[in-house]
Coordinates of C-alpha atoms in Angstrom, one line a residue:
Chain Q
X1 CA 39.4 -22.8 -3.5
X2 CA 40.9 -19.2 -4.6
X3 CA 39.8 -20.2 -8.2
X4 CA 36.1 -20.9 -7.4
X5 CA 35.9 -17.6 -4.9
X6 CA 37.7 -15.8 -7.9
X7 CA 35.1 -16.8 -10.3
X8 CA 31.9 -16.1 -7.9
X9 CA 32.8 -13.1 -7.5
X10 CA 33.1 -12.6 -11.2
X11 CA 29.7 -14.2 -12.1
X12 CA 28.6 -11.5 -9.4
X13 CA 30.0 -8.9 -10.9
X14 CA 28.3 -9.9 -14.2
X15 CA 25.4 -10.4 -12.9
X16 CA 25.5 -7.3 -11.1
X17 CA 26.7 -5.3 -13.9
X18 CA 23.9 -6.4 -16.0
X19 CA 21.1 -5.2 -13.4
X20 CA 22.7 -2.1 -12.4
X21 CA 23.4 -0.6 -15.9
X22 CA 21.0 -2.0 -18.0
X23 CA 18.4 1.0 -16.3
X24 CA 21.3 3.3 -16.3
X25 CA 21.6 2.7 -19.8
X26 CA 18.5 3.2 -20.8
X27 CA 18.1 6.3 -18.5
X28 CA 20.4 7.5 -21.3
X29 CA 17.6 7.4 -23.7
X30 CA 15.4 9.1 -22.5
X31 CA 13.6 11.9 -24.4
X32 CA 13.4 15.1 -23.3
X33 CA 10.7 15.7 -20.3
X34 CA 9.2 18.4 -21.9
X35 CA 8.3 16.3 -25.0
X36 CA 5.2 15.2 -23.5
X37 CA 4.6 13.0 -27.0
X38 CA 7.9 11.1 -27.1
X39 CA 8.6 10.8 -23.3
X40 CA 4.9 8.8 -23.2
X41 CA 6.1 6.6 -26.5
X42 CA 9.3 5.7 -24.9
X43 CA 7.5 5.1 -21.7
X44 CA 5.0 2.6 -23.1
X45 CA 7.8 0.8 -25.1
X46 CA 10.2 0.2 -23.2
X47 CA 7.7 -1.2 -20.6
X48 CA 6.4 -4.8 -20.8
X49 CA 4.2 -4.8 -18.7
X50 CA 1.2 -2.4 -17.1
X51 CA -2.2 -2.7 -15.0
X52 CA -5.1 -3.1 -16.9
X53 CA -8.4 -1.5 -15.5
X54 CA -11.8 -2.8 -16.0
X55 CA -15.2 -2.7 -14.7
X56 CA -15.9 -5.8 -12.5
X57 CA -19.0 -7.5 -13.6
X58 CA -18.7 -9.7 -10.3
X59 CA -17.8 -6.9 -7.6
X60 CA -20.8 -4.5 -9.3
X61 CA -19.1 -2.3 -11.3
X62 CA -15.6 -1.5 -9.4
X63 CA -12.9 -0.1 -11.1
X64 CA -10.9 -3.6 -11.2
X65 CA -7.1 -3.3 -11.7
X66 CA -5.0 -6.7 -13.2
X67 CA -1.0 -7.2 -13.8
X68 CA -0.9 -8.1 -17.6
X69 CA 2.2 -7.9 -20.2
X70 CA 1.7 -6.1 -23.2
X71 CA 3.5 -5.3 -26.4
X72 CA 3.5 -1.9 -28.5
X73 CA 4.9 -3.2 -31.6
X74 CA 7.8 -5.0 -32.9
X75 CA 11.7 -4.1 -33.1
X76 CA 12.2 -0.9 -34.7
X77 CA 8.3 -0.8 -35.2
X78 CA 6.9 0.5 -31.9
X79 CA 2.8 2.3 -32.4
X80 CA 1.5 3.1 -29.1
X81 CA -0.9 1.0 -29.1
X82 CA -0.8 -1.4 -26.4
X83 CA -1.8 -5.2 -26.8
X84 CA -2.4 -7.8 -24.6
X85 CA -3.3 -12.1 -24.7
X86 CA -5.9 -12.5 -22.7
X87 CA -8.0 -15.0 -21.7
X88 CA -11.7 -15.1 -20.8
X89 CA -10.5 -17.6 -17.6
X90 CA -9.6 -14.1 -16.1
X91 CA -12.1 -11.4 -15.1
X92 CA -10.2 -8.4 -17.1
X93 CA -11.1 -9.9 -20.6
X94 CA -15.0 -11.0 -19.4
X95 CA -15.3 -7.5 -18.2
X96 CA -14.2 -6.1 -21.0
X97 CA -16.5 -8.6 -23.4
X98 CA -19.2 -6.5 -21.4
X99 CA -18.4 -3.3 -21.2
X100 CA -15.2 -2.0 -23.2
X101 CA -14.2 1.0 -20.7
X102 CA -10.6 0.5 -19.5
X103 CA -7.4 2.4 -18.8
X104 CA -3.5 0.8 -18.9
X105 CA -1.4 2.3 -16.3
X106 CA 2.1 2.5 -16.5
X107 CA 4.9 3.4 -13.8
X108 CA 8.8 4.5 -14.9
X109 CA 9.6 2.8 -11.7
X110 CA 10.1 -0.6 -13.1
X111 CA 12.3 0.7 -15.5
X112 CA 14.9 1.6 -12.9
X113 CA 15.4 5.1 -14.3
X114 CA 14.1 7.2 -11.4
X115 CA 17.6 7.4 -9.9
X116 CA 16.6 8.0 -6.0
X117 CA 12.7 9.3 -6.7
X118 CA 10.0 7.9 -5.4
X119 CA 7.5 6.2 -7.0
X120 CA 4.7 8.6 -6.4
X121 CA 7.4 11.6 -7.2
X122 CA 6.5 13.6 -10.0
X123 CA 10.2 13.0 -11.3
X124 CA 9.5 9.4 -11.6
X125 CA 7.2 9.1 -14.7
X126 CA 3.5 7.8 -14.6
X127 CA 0.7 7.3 -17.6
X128 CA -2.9 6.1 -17.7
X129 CA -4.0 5.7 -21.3
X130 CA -8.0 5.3 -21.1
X131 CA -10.2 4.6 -23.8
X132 CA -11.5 1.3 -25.1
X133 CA -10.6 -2.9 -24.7
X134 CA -11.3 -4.4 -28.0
X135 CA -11.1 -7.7 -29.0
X136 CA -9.2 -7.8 -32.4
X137 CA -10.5 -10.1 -35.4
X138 CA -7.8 -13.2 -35.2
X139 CA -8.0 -13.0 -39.2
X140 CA -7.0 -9.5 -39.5
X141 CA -3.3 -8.3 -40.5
X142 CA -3.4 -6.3 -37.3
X143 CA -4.4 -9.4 -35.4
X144 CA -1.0 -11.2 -36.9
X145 CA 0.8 -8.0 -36.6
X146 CA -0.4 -7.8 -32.6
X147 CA 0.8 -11.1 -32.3
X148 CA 3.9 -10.6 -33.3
X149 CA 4.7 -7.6 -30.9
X150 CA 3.6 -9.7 -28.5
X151 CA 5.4 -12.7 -28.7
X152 CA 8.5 -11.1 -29.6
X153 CA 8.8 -9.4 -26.1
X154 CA 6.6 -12.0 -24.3
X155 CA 8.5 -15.3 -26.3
X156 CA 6.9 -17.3 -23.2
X157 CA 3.5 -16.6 -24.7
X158 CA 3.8 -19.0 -27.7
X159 CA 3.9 -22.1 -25.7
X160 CA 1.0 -21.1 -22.9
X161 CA -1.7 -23.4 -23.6
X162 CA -4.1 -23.8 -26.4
X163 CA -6.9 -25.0 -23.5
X164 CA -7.0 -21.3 -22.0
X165 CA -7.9 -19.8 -25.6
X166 CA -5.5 -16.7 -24.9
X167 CA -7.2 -13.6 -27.7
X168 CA -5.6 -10.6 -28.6
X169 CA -6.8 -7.6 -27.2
X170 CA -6.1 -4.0 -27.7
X171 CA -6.4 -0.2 -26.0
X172 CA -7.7 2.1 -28.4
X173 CA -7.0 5.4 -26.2
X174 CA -9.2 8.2 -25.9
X175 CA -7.1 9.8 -23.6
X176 CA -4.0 10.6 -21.7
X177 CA -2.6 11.6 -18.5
X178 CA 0.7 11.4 -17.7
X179 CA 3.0 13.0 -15.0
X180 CA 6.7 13.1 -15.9
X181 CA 7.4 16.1 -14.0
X182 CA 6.3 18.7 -11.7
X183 CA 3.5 21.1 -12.5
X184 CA 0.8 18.4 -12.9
X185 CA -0.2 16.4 -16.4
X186 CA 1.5 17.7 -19.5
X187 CA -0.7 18.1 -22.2
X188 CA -0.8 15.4 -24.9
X189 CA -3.3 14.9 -27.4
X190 CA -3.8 11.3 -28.7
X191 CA -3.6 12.3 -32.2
X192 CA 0.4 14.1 -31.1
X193 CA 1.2 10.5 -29.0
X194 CA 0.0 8.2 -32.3
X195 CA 1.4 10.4 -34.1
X196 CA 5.3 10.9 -32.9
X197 CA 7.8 8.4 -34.7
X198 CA 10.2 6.8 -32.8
Chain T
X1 CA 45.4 4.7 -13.6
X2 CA 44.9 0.4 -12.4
X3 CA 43.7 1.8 -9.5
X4 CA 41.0 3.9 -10.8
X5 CA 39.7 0.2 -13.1
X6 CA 40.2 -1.7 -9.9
X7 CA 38.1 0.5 -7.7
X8 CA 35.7 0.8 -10.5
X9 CA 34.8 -2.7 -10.6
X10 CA 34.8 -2.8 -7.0
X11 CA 32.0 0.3 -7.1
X12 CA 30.1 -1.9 -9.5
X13 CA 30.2 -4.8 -8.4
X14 CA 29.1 -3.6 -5.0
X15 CA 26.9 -1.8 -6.6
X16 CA 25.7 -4.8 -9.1
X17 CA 26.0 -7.1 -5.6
X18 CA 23.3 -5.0 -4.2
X19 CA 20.6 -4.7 -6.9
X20 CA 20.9 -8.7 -8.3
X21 CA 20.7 -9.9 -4.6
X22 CA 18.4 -8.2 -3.1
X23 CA 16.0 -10.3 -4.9
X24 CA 17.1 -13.3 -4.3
X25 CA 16.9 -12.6 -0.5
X26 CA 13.7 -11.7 -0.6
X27 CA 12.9 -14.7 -2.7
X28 CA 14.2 -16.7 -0.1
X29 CA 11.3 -15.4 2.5
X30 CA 8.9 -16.2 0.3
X31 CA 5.9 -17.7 2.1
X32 CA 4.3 -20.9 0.3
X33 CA 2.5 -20.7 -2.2
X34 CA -0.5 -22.7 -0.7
X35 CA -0.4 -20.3 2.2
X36 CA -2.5 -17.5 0.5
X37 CA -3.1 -15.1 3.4
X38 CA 1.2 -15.6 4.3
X39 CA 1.8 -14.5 0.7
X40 CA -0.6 -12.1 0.0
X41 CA 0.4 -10.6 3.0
X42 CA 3.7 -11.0 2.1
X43 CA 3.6 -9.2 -1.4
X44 CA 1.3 -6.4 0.1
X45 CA 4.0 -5.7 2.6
X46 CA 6.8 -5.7 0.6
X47 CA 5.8 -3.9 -2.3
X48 CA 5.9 0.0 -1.9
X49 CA 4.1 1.2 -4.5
X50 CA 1.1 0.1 -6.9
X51 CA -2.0 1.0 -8.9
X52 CA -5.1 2.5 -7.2
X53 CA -7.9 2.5 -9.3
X54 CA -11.0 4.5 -8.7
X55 CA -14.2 5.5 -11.1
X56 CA -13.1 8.8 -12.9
X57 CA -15.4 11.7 -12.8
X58 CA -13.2 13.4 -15.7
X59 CA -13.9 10.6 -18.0
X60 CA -17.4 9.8 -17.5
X61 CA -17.1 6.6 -14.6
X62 CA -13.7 5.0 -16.7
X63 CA -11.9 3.0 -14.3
X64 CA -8.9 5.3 -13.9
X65 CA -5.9 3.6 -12.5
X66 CA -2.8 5.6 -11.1
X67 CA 0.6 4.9 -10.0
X68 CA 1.0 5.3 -5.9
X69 CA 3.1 4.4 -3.4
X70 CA 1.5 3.1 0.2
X71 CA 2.3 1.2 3.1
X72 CA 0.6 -1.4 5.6
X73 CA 2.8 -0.7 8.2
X74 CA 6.1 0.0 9.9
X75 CA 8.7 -2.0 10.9
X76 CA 7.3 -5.5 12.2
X77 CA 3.9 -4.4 12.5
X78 CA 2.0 -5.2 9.0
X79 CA -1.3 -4.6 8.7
X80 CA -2.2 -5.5 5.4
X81 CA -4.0 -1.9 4.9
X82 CA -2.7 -0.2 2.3
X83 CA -2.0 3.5 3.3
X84 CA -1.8 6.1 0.7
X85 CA -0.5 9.8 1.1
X86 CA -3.0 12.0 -1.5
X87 CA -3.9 15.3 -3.1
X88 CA -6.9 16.3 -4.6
X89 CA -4.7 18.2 -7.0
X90 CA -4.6 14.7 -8.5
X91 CA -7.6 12.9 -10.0
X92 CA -7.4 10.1 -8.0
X93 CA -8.3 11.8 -4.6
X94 CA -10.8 13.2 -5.9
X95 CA -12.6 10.7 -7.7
X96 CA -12.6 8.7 -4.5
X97 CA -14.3 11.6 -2.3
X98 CA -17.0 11.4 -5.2
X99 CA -17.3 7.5 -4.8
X100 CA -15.6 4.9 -2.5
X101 CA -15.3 2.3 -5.0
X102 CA -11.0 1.4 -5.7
X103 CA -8.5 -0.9 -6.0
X104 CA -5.0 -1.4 -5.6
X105 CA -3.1 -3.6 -7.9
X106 CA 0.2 -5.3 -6.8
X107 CA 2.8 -7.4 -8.7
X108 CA 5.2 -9.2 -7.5
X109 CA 7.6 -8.9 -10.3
X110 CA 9.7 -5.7 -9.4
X111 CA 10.1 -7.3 -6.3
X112 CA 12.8 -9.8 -8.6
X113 CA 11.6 -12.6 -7.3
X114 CA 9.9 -14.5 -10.2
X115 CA 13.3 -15.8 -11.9
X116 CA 12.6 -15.9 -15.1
X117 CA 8.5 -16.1 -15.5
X118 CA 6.8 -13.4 -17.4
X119 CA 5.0 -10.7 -15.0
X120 CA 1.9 -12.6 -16.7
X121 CA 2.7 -15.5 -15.9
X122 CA 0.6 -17.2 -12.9
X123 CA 4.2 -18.0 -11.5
X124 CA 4.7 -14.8 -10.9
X125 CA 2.8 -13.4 -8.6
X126 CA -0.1 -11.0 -8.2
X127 CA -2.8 -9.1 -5.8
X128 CA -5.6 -7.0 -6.4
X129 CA -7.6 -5.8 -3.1
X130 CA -11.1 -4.2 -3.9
X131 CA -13.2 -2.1 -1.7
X132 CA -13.4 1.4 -0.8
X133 CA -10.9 4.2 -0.3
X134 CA -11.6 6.5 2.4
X135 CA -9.9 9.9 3.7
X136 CA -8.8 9.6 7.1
X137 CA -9.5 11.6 10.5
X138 CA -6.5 13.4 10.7
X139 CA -6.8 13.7 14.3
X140 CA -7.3 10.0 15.1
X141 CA -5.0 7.3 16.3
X142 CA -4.6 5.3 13.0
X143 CA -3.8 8.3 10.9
X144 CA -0.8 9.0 13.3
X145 CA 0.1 5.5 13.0
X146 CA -0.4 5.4 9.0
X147 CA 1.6 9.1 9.1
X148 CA 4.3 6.7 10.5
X149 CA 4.4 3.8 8.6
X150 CA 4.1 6.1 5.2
X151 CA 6.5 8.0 6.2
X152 CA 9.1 4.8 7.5
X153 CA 8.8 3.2 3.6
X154 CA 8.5 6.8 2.1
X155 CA 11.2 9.5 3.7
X156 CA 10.6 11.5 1.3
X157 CA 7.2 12.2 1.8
X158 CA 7.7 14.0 4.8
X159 CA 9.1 17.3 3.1
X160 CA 6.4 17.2 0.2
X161 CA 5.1 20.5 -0.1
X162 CA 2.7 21.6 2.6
X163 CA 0.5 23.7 -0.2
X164 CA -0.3 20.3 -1.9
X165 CA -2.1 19.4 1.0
X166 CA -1.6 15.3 1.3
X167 CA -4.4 13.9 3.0
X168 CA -4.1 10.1 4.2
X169 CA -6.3 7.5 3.0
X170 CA -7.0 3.8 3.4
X171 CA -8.4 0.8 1.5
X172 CA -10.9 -0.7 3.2
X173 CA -10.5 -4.0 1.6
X174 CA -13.7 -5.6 0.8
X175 CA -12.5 -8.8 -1.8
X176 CA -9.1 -10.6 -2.7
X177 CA -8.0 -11.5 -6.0
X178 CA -5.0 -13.3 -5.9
X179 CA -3.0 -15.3 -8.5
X180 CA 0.0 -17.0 -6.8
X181 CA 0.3 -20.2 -9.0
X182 CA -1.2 -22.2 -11.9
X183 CA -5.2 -23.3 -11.3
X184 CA -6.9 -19.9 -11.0
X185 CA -6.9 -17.1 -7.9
X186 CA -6.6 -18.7 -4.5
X187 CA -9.5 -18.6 -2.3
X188 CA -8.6 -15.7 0.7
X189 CA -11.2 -14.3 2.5
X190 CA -10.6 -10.8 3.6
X191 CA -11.0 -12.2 7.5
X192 CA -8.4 -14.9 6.6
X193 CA -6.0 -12.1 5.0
X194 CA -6.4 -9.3 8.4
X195 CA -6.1 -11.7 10.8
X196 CA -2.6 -13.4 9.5
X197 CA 0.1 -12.3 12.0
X198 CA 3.3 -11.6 10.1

């Protein structure tokens, strides 16, 4: 009896240790706030995940908001570009077939490195990239690339089915906002945000 | 010096107790899945924060999604409206004072209760309610009420500064999307969705 209490407590702990510190650990890592280019690279890579606005063709032209994973590159090999595997069963990728306009939005939250803020808190980090939904070329070495970052953070994607044609999509951003602070959105270029090495 | 390690465990595993359990408990009040206007209910109410989209004017009608926290009600008394505390210092306000159209976007994955699913995964759960976002009479009953059930899930809110001047707002929810489970988004009418008591 004292042996099984001693190790559920244990696996607890463990368990435990692993969801408390893993943000705390990363909070560790985080760039300086007033680096507006690599606060929004580390932002967008260490996050899996985002909402993905559209225009809806069915609700006449509302700004339509979807959960979707995404990858930004590969170990080591982050870009900033977000992708996504879509497929054409859900209204983000038919609305984007029609008319490319979309923004990826991005919380901190998530990451559990807000300590006590908020999520609406300026201290608790926000971005909106906007710009364009393309549909990559599934013969292109970006296309395999894409693929790659994707199913390296997502591995569940390999196996989803064939029937559901999943396509590889990606942002190409055309602008930023992001609020990592007080003082409203710091300044950041696409070219500085492409541009930063990780 | 062993009783600085022992109580150092004892701080994280308290500490590790609360953040891996949390979401099992939740998990456990789960609605079923085949009861869409108990879960989406559910995942609006239990969420505190998502992504309200709206039709930037900056960026010539882009859907422009942002990271906000809201609440549908205080303690036992769930509306499923989402509430949201704004500026107009921040695009989003604005853009909906120009034009009603919006959405909110909800997952249920930093809830931590879609084990081991990807957040893209129709196992784990999401909501998007479309309509239009409107600015409150801030001298009628349901502003005092939405005042309330902001500031019950939000503290914090209450000493934001007084020179941003945070106006409340409400989605008037005119469709459901909802993905809750393999085979497509589950048919909820927006009746269906009101009218569910909690």
């Amino acid at each position: 009896m004292k042996t099984k209490v001693v190790f559920c407590f244990w696996a607890l702990f463990l368990l435990g240790f692993q969801d408390c510190c893993e943000g705390w650990l990363l909070a560790s890592s985080k760039p300086d706030r007033d680096n507006a280019a690599a606060y929004a690279r580390w932002l967008v890579s260490h996050n899996s995940w985002g909402v993905l606005n559209t225009l809806s063709i069915e609700l006449e032209g509302a700004p339509f908001g979807n959960v979707v994973s995404f990858s930004d590159g590969i170990a080591d090999k982050s870009t900033g570009i977000p992708y996504f595997y879509l497929t054409t069963l859900d209204p983000t990728a038919r609305n984007a077939l029609k008319d490319h306009r979309s923004s990826l939005t991005i919380s901190e939250y998530p990451l559990q490195t807000c300590g006590k803020a908020d999520p609406e808190n300026p201290a608790c980090a926000k971005i909106t990239l906007t710009g364009k939904l393309v549909l990559l070329d599934a013969n292109s070495k970006e296309s395999e690339f894409a693929q790659a970052a994707l199913f390296s953070k997502h591995p569940e994607m390999k196996g989803w089915p064939k029937s559901h044609e999943f396509q590889i999509f990606k942002l190409e951003t055309e602008n930023i906002f992001m609020i990592n602070w007080f003082g409203g959105p710091k300044p950041l270029t696409v070219e500085e945000y492409l541009k930063y090495k990780m």
